[in-house]
CSV table of C-alpha atoms in Angstrom, one decimal:
chain,number,residue,atom,x,y,z
A,270,MET,CA,2.6,19.6,-2.7
A,271,VAL,CA,2.0,20.3,-6.7
A,272,GLY,CA,-1.1,19.5,-6.2
A,273,PHE,CA,-1.5,21.7,-3.1
A,274,GLY,CA,-0.2,24.5,-5.0
A,275,LEU,CA,-2.1,24.7,-7.9
A,276,MET,CA,-5.7,24.0,-5.6
A,277,PHE,CA,-4.5,27.2,-3.8
A,278,ALA,CA,-3.8,29.1,-7.4
A,279,GLY,CA,-7.2,28.0,-8.1
A,280,ILE,CA,-8.8,29.3,-5.1
A,281,VAL,CA,-7.0,33.1,-4.6
A,282,LYS,CA,-7.8,36.1,-7.2
A,283,THR,CA,-4.5,38.1,-6.7
A,284,LYS,CA,-0.8,37.9,-5.9
A,285,GLN,CA,-1.3,40.2,-2.2
A,286,GLN,CA,-4.1,37.1,-1.7
A,287,ALA,CA,-1.5,33.8,-2.6
A,288,GLY,CA,1.5,35.8,-0.3
A,289,ALA,CA,-0.9,36.9,2.4
A,290,ILE,CA,-2.9,33.5,3.0
A,291,GLY,CA,-0.2,31.1,1.7
A,292,ALA,CA,2.1,32.0,4.6
A,293,VAL,CA,-0.2,31.7,7.2
A,294,LEU,CA,-1.5,28.5,5.7
A,295,ILE,CA,1.5,27.1,4.8
A,296,VAL,CA,2.8,27.6,8.2
A,297,SER,CA,0.0,26.5,10.4
A,298,THR,CA,-0.3,23.2,8.5
A,299,CYS,CA,3.4,22.9,9.2
A,300,MET,CA,2.8,23.6,12.9
A,301,LEU,CA,0.0,21.1,13.0
A,302,GLY,CA,1.7,18.6,10.9
A,303,GLY,CA,4.5,18.3,12.7
A,304,VAL,CA,7.1,19.7,10.6
A,305,TYR,CA,8.5,21.9,13.3
A,306,TRP,CA,8.3,20.1,16.4
A,307,SER,CA,6.8,16.2,17.3
A,308,ILE,CA,3.4,15.8,17.0
A,309,ASP,CA,4.0,13.8,20.1
A,310,LEU,CA,4.3,16.5,22.1
A,311,VAL,CA,1.1,18.0,21.5
A,312,PRO,CA,-2.6,17.3,22.9
A,313,GLU,CA,-4.0,14.3,21.7
A,314,PHE,CA,-7.1,16.2,20.1
A,315,MET,CA,-4.7,17.9,18.1
A,316,GLN,CA,-2.9,14.9,16.9
A,317,LYS,CA,-6.1,13.4,15.8
A,318,ILE,CA,-6.4,16.6,13.7
A,319,SER,CA,-3.3,16.8,12.5
A,320,LEU,CA,-4.2,13.3,10.0
A,321,ALA,CA,-6.4,16.0,8.0
A,322,VAL,CA,-3.0,17.4,6.7
A,323,PRO,CA,-0.5,15.8,4.5
A,324,GLN,CA,2.5,17.1,6.3
A,325,SER,CA,1.7,15.0,9.4
A,326,TRP,CA,1.6,11.9,7.1
A,327,ALA,CA,4.7,12.9,5.3
A,328,MET,CA,6.4,13.6,8.4
A,329,SER,CA,5.2,9.6,9.4
A,330,GLY,CA,6.4,8.0,6.9
A,331,PHE,CA,10.0,10.1,7.2
A,332,LYS,CA,10.3,9.0,10.5
A,333,GLU,CA,9.4,5.6,9.5
A,334,ILE,CA,12.5,5.3,6.9
A,335,ILE,CA,15.0,7.4,9.1
A,336,SER,CA,14.0,5.2,12.2
A,337,GLY,CA,15.3,1.9,10.2
A,338,SER,CA,12.3,0.1,11.0
A,339,LEU,CA,10.6,0.0,7.5
A,340,HIS,CA,7.3,-1.4,8.4
A,341,PRO,CA,5.5,-2.0,4.9
A,342,THR,CA,1.6,-1.4,6.6
A,343,THR,CA,3.0,2.1,7.9
A,344,LEU,CA,4.8,3.1,4.7
A,345,ILE,CA,2.0,2.2,2.3
A,346,LYS,CA,-0.9,3.8,4.5
A,347,ASP,CA,1.2,7.1,4.6
A,348,THR,CA,1.8,6.5,1.0
A,349,LEU,CA,-1.9,6.0,0.0
A,350,ALA,CA,-2.8,9.0,2.4
A,351,LEU,CA,-0.9,11.0,0.8
A,352,LEU,CA,-1.8,9.9,-2.8
A,353,ALA,CA,-5.2,10.8,-1.5
A,354,PHE,CA,-4.2,14.1,-0.8
A,355,THR,CA,-3.0,14.5,-4.2
A,356,VAL,CA,-5.8,13.4,-5.9
A,357,GLY,CA,-8.3,15.8,-3.8
A,358,PHE,CA,-6.3,18.8,-4.1
A,359,LEU,CA,-5.8,18.3,-8.1
A,360,LEU,CA,-9.5,17.8,-8.3
A,361,ILE,CA,-10.1,20.9,-6.6
A,362,ALA,CA,-7.7,23.0,-8.7
A,363,ILE,CA,-9.0,21.7,-11.8
A,364,ARG,CA,-12.4,22.9,-10.7
A,365,GLY,CA,-10.8,26.0,-9.9
A,366,ILE,CA,-8.2,27.0,-12.4
A,367,THR,CA,-9.7,29.3,-15.3
A,368,TYR,CA,-8.3,29.5,-18.6
A,369,LYS,CA,-8.9,33.2,-20.0
């Protein structure tokens, strides 16, 4: 999420933009990622779209840990997906942040 925050900071130009866009972006990706309700309750096409947000991968890992099953392949897959999001967000952030 730090990488996402840095990426977001590099894209917006004013505090007002950050407040308005940030709230909508965070709430919508949390809804899509299964933070507010289980992703199993939404239609299948939305479950596929949810793979494009990091919250979905984090919730999958949390569910695996909480359930106690701790399947290594699932945890590794979720961790690698989150690392890929981190690298992607940081690369976008590096390109977008300007130093004055």
